[in-house]
PDB file of C-alpha atoms in Angstrom:
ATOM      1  CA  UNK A   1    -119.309  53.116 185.715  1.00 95.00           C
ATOM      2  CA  UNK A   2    -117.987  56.561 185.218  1.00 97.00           C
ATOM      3  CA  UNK A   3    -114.832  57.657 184.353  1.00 98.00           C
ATOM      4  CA  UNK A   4    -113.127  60.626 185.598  1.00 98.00           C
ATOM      5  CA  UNK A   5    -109.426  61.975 185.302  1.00 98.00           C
ATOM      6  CA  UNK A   6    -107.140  64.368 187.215  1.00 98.00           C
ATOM      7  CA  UNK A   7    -103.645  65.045 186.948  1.00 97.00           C
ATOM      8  CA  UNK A   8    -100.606  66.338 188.676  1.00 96.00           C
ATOM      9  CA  UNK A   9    -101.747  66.280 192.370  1.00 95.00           C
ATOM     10  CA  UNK A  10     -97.849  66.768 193.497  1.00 93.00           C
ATOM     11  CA  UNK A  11     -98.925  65.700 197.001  1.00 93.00           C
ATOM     12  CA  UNK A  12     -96.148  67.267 199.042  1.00 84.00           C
ATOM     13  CA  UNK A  13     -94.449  64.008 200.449  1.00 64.00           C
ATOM     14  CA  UNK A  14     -91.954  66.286 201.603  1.00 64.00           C
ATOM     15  CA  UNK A  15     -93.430  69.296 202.770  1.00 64.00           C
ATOM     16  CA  UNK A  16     -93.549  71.140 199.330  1.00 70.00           C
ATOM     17  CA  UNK A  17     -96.222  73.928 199.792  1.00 69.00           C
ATOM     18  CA  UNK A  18     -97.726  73.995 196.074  1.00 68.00           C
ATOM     19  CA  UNK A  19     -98.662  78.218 196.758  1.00 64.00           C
ATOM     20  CA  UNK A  20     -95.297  79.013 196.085  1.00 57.00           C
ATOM     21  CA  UNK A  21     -96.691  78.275 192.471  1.00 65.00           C
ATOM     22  CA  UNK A  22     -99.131  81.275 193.098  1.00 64.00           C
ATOM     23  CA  UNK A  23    -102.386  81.539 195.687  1.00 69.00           C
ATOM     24  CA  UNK A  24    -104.815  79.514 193.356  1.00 78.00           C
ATOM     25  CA  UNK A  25    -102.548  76.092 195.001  1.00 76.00           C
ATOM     26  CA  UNK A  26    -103.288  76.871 198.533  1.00 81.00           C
ATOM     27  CA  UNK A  27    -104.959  73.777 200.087  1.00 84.00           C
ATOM     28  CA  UNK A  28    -105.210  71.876 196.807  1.00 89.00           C
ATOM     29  CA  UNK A  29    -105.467  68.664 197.693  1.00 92.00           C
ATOM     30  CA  UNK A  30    -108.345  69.212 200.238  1.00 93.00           C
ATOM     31  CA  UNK A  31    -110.422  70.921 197.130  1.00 95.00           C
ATOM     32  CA  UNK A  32    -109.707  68.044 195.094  1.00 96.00           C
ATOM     33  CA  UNK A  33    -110.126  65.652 197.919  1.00 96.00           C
ATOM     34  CA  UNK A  34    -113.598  67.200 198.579  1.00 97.00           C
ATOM     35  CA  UNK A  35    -114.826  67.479 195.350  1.00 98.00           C
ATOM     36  CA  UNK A  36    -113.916  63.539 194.767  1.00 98.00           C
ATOM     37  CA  UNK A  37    -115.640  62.542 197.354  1.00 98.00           C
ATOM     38  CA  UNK A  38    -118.908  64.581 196.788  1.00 97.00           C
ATOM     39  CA  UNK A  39    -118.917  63.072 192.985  1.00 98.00           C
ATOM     40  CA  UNK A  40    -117.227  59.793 192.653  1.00 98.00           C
ATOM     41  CA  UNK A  41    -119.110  56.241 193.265  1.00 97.00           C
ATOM     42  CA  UNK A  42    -117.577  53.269 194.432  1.00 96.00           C
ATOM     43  CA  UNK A  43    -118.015  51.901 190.846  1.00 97.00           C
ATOM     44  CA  UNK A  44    -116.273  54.361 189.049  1.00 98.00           C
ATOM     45  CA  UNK A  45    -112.742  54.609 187.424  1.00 98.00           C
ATOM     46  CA  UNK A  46    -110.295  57.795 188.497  1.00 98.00           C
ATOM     47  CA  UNK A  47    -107.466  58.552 186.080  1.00 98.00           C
ATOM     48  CA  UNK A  48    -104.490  59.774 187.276  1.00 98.00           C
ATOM     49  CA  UNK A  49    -101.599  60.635 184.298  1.00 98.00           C
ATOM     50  CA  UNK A  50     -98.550  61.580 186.640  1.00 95.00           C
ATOM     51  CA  UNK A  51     -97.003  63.736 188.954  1.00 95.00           C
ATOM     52  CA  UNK A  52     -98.636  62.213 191.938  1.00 96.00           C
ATOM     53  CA  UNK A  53     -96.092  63.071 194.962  1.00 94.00           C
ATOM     54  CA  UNK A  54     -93.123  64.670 195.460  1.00 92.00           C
ATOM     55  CA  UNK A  55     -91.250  62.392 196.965  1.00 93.00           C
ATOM     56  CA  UNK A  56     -88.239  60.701 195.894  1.00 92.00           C
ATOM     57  CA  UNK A  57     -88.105  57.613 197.054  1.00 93.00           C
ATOM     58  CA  UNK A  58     -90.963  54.664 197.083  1.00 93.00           C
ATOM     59  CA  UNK A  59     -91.236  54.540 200.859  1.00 93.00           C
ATOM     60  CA  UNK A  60     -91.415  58.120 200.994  1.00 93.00           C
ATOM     61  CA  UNK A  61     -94.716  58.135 199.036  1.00 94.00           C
ATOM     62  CA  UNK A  62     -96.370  55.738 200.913  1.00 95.00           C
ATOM     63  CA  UNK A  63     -98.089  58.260 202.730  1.00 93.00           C
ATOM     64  CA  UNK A  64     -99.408  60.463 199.861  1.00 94.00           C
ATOM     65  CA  UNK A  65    -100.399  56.878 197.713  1.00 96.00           C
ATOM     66  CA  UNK A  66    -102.520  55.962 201.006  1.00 96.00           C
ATOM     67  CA  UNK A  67    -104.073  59.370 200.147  1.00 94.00           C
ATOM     68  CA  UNK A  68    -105.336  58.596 196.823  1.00 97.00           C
ATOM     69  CA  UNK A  69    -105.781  54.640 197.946  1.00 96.00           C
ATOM     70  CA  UNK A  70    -108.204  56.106 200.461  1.00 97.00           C
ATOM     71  CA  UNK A  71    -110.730  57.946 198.339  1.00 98.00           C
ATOM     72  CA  UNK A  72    -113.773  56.056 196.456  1.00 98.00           C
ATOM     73  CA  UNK A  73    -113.425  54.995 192.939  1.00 98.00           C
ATOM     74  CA  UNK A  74    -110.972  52.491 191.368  1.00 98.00           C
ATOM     75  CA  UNK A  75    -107.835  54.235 190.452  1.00 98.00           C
ATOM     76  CA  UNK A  76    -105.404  54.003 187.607  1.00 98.00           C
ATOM     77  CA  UNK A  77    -102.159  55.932 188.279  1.00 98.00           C
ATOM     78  CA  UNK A  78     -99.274  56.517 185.649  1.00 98.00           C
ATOM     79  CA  UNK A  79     -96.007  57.814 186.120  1.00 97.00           C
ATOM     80  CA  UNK A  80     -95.010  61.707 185.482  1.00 97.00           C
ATOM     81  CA  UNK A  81     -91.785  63.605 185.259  1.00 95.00           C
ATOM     82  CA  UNK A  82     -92.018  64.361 188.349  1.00 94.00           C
ATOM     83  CA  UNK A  83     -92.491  60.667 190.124  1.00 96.00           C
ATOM     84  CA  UNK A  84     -88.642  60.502 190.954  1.00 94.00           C
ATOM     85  CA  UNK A  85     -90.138  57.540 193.893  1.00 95.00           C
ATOM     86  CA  UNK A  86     -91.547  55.138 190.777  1.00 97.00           C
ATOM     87  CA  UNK A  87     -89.197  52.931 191.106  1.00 92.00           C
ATOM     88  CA  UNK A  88     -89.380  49.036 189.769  1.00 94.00           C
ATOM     89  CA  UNK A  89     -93.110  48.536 188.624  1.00 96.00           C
ATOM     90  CA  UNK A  90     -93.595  45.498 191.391  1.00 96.00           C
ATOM     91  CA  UNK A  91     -92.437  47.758 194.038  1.00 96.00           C
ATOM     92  CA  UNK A  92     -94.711  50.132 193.211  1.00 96.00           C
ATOM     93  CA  UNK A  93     -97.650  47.901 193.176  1.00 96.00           C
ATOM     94  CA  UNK A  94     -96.945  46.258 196.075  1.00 95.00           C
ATOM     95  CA  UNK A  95     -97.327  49.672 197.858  1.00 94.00           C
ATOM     96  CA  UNK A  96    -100.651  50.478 196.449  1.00 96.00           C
ATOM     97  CA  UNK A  97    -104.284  49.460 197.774  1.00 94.00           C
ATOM     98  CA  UNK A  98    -106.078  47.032 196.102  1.00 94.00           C
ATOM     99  CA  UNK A  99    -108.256  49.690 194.540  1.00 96.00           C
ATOM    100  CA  UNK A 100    -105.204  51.236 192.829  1.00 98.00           C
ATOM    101  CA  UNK A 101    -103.350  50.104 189.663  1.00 98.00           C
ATOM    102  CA  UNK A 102    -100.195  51.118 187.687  1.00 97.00           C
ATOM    103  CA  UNK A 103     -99.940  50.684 184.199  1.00 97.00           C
ATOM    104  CA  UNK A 104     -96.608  50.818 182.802  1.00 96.00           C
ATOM    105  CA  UNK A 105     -96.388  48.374 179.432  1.00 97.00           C
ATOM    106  CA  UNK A 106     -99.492  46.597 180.249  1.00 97.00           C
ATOM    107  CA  UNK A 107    -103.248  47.373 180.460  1.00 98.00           C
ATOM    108  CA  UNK A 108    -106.365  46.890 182.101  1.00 98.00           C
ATOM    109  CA  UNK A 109    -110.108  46.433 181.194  1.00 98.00           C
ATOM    110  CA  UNK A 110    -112.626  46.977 183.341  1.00 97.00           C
ATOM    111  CA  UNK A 111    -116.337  46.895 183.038  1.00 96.00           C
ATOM    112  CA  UNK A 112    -116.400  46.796 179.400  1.00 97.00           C
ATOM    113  CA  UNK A 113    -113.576  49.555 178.964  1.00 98.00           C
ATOM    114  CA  UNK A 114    -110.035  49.361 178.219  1.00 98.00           C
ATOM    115  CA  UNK A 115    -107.340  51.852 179.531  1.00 98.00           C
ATOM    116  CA  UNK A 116    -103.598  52.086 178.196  1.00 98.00           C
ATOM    117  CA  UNK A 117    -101.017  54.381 177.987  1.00 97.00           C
ATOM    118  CA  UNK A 118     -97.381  55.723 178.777  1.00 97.00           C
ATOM    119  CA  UNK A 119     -95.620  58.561 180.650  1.00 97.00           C
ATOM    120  CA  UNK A 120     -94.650  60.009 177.010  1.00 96.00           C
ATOM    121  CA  UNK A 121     -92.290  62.487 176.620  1.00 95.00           C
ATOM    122  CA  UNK A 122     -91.517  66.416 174.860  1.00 92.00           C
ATOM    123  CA  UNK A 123     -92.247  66.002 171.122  1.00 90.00           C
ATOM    124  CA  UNK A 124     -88.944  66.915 169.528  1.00 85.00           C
ATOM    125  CA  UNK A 125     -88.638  69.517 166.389  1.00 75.00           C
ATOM    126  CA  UNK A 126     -89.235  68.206 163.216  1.00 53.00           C
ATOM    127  CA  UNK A 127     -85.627  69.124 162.662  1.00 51.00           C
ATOM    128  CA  UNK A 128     -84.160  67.089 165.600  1.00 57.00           C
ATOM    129  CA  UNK A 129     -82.797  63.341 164.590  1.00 56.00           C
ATOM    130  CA  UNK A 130     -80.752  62.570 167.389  1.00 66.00           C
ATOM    131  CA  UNK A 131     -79.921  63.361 171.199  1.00 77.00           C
ATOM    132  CA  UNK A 132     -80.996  62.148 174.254  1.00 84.00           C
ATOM    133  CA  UNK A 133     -84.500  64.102 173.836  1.00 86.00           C
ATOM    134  CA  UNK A 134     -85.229  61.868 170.566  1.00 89.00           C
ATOM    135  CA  UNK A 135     -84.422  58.477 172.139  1.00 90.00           C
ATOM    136  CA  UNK A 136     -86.390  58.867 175.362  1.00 92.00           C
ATOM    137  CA  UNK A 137     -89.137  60.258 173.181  1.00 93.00           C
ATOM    138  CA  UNK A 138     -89.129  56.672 170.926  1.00 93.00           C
ATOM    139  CA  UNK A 139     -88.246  54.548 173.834  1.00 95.00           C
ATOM    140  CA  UNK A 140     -91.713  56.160 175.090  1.00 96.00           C
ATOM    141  CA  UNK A 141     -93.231  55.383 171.561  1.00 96.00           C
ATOM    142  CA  UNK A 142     -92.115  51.517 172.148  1.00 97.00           C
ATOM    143  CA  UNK A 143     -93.632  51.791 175.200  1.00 97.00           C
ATOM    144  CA  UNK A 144     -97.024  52.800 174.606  1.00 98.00           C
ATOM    145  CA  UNK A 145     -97.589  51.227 172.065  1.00 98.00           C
ATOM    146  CA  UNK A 146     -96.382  48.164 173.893  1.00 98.00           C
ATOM    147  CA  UNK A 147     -99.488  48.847 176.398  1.00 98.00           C
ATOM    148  CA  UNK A 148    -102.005  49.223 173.563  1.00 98.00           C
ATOM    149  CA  UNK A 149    -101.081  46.521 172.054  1.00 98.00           C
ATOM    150  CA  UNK A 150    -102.055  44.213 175.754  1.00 98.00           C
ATOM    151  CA  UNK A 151    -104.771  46.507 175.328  1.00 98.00           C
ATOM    152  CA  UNK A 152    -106.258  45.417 172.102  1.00 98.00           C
ATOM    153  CA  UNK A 153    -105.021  41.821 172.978  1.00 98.00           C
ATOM    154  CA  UNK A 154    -108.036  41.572 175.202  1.00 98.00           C
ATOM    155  CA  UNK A 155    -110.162  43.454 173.599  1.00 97.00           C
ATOM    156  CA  UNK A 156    -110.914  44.329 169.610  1.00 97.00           C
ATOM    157  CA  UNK A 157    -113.612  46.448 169.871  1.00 97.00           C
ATOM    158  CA  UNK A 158    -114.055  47.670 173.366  1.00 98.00           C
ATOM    159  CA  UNK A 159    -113.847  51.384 173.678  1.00 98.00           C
ATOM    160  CA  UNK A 160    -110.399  52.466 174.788  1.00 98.00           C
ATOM    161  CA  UNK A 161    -109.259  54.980 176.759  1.00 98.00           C
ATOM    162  CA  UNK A 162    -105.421  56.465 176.621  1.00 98.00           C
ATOM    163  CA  UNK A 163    -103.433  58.149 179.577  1.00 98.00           C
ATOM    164  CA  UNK A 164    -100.615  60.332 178.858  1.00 98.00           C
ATOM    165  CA  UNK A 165     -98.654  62.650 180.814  1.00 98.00           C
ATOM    166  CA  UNK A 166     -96.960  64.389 178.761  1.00 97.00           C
ATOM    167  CA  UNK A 167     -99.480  66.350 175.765  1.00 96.00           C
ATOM    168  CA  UNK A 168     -99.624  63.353 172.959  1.00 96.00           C
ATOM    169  CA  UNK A 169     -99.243  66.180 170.160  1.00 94.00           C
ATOM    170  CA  UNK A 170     -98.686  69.589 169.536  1.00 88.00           C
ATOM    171  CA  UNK A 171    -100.318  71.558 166.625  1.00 85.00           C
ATOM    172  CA  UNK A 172     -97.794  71.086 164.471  1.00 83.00           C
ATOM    173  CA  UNK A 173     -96.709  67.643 165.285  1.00 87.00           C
ATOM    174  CA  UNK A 174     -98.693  64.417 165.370  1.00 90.00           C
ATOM    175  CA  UNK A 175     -96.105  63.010 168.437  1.00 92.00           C
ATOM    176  CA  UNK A 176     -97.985  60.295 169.467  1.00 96.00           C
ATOM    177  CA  UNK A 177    -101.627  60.255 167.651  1.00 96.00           C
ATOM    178  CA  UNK A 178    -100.583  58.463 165.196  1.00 96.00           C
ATOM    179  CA  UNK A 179    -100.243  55.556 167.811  1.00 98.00           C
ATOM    180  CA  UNK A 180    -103.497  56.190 169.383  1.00 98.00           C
ATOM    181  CA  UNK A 181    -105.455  55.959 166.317  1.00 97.00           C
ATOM    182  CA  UNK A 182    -104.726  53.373 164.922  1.00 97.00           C
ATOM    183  CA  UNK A 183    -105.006  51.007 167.800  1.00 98.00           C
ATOM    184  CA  UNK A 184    -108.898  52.768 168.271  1.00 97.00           C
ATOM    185  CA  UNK A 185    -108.567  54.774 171.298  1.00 98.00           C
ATOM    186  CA  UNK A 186    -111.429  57.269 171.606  1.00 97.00           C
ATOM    187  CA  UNK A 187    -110.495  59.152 174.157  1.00 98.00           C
ATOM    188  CA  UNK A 188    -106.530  60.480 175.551  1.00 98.00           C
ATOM    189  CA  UNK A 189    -106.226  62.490 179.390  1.00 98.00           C
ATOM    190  CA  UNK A 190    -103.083  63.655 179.927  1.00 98.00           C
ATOM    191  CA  UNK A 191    -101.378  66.917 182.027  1.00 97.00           C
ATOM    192  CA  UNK A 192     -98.222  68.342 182.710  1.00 96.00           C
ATOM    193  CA  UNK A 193     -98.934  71.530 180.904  1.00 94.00           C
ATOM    194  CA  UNK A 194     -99.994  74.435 184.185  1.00 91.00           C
ATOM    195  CA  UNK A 195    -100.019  78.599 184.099  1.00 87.00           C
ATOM    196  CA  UNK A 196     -99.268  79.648 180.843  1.00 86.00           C
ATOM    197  CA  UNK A 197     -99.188  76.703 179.023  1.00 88.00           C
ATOM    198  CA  UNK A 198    -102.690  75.917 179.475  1.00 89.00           C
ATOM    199  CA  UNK A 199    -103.538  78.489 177.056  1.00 89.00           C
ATOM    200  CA  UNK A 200    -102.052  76.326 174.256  1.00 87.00           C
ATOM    201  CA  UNK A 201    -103.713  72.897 175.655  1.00 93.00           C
ATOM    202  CA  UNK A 202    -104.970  70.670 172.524  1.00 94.00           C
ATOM    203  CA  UNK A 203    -108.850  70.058 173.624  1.00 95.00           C
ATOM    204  CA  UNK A 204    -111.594  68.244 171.980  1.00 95.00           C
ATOM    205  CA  UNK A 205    -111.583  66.220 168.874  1.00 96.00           C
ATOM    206  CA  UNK A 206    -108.918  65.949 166.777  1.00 94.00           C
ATOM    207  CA  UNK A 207    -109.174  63.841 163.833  1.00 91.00           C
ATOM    208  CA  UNK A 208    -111.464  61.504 165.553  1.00 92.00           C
ATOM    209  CA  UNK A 209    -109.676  61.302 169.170  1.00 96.00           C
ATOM    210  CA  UNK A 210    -110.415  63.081 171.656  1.00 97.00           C
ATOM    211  CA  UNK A 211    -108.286  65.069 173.652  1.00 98.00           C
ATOM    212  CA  UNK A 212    -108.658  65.810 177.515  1.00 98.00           C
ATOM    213  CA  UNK A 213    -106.157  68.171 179.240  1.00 98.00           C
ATOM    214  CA  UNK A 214    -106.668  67.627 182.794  1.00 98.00           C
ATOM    215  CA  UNK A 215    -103.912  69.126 185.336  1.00 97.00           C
ATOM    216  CA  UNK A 216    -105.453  69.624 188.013  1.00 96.00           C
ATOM    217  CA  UNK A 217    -104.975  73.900 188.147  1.00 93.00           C
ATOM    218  CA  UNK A 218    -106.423  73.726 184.389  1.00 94.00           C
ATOM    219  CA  UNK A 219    -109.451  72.559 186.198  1.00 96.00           C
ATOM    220  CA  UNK A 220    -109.792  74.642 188.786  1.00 94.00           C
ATOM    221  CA  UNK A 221    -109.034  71.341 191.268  1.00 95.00           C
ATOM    222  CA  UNK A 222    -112.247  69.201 190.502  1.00 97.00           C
ATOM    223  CA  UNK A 223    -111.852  66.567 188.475  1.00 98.00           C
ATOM    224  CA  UNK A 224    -113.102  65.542 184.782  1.00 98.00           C
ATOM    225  CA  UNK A 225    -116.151  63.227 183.612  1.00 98.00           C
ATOM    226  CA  UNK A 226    -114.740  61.979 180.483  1.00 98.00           C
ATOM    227  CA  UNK A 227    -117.481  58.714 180.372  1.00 93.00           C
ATOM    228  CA  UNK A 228    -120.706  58.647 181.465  1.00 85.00           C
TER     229      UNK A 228
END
């Protein structure tokens, strides 16, 4: 089983052409769709952190999930900033394929491995000790570490892998790290970041996780191995 990740599809549920963003967007989805199909197996594990379809309401996205349902690989999807349509976690599972999974406060382990993670959120300033930016961003510290714990409830020692959408630290802030190491993940994809913000991407190990930035433009639409 190999393990790939891609982020931020924003399959346009709703017509959105993505090459308003600039010419590099045009026909996205059919690069990425090719490229998936020439390079994942049947046994393999996709990761998708967020930002999956614009549309804004569940039903709306049925089209774009059948999409992603329809290529090869099992799928893990998480929720983005941009997934107005996730609405009540059944729902949303109840709309998938049965090659697709959510996680949202929960985990899976598959074929030895164990995946977790949370939608995360903008790392506040040191200096910032209240406001609504602080208590989403430890609501979404609850949260994932709600989903590693279920993680490392099944497992102790099996290799984990963490999904983020939002970056899990900056370089001057641990954000959530600290989390991810000391439950024993080994690995973290997450995207959000595009254009300029790239440039400023946290890649590679960092005291002993490894980071994976994998929005979709950052990779030139084809996706990630990030396990053999």
């Amino acid at each position: 089983m190999a393990v790939w990740a891609i982020s931020d599809l924003h399959l346009p549920a709703r017509q959105k052409p993505m090459d308003v963003f600039g010419p590099q967007w045009t026909n996205h989805f059919e690069r990425i769709r090719a490229d998936w199909i020439e390079r994942v197996q049947a046994q393999d594990v996709v990761l998708l952190p967020g930002d999956l379809s614009w549309a804004m309401h569940l039903e709306e996205a049925q089209e774009d999930l059948d999409r992603i349902g329809e290529l090869p690989g099992t799928k893990i999807l998480l929720r983005g900033n941009h997934d107005y349509w996730w609405s009540s976690i059944g729902r949303v599972r109840r709309m998938l394929r049965e090659n697709c999974f959510a996680l949202q406060n929960d985990s899976l382990f598959l074929d030895g491995v164990l995946f977790a993670g949370s939608r995360g959120w903008q790392i506040p300033a040191e200096a910032a000790v209240d406001g609504d930016d602080m208590r989403i961003y430890l609501r979404e510290r609850q949260r994932l570490e709600m989903s590693l714990k279920s993680a490392r409830a099944r497992s102790e020692t099996a290799p984990l892998i963490a999904m983020m959408h939002y970056p899990p630290r900056t370089e001057s802030a641990e954000g959530f790290s600290d989390l991810l190491k000391r439950y024993g993940a080994e690995d973290v994809v997450y995207g959000h970041l595009h254009g300029a913000g790239l440039a400023g991407a946290i890649r590679g190990e960092v005291d002993g996780l490894r980071y994976h930035q994998v929005s979709c433009d950052g990779l030139d639409f084809h996706l990630a191995r990030i396990r053999e």
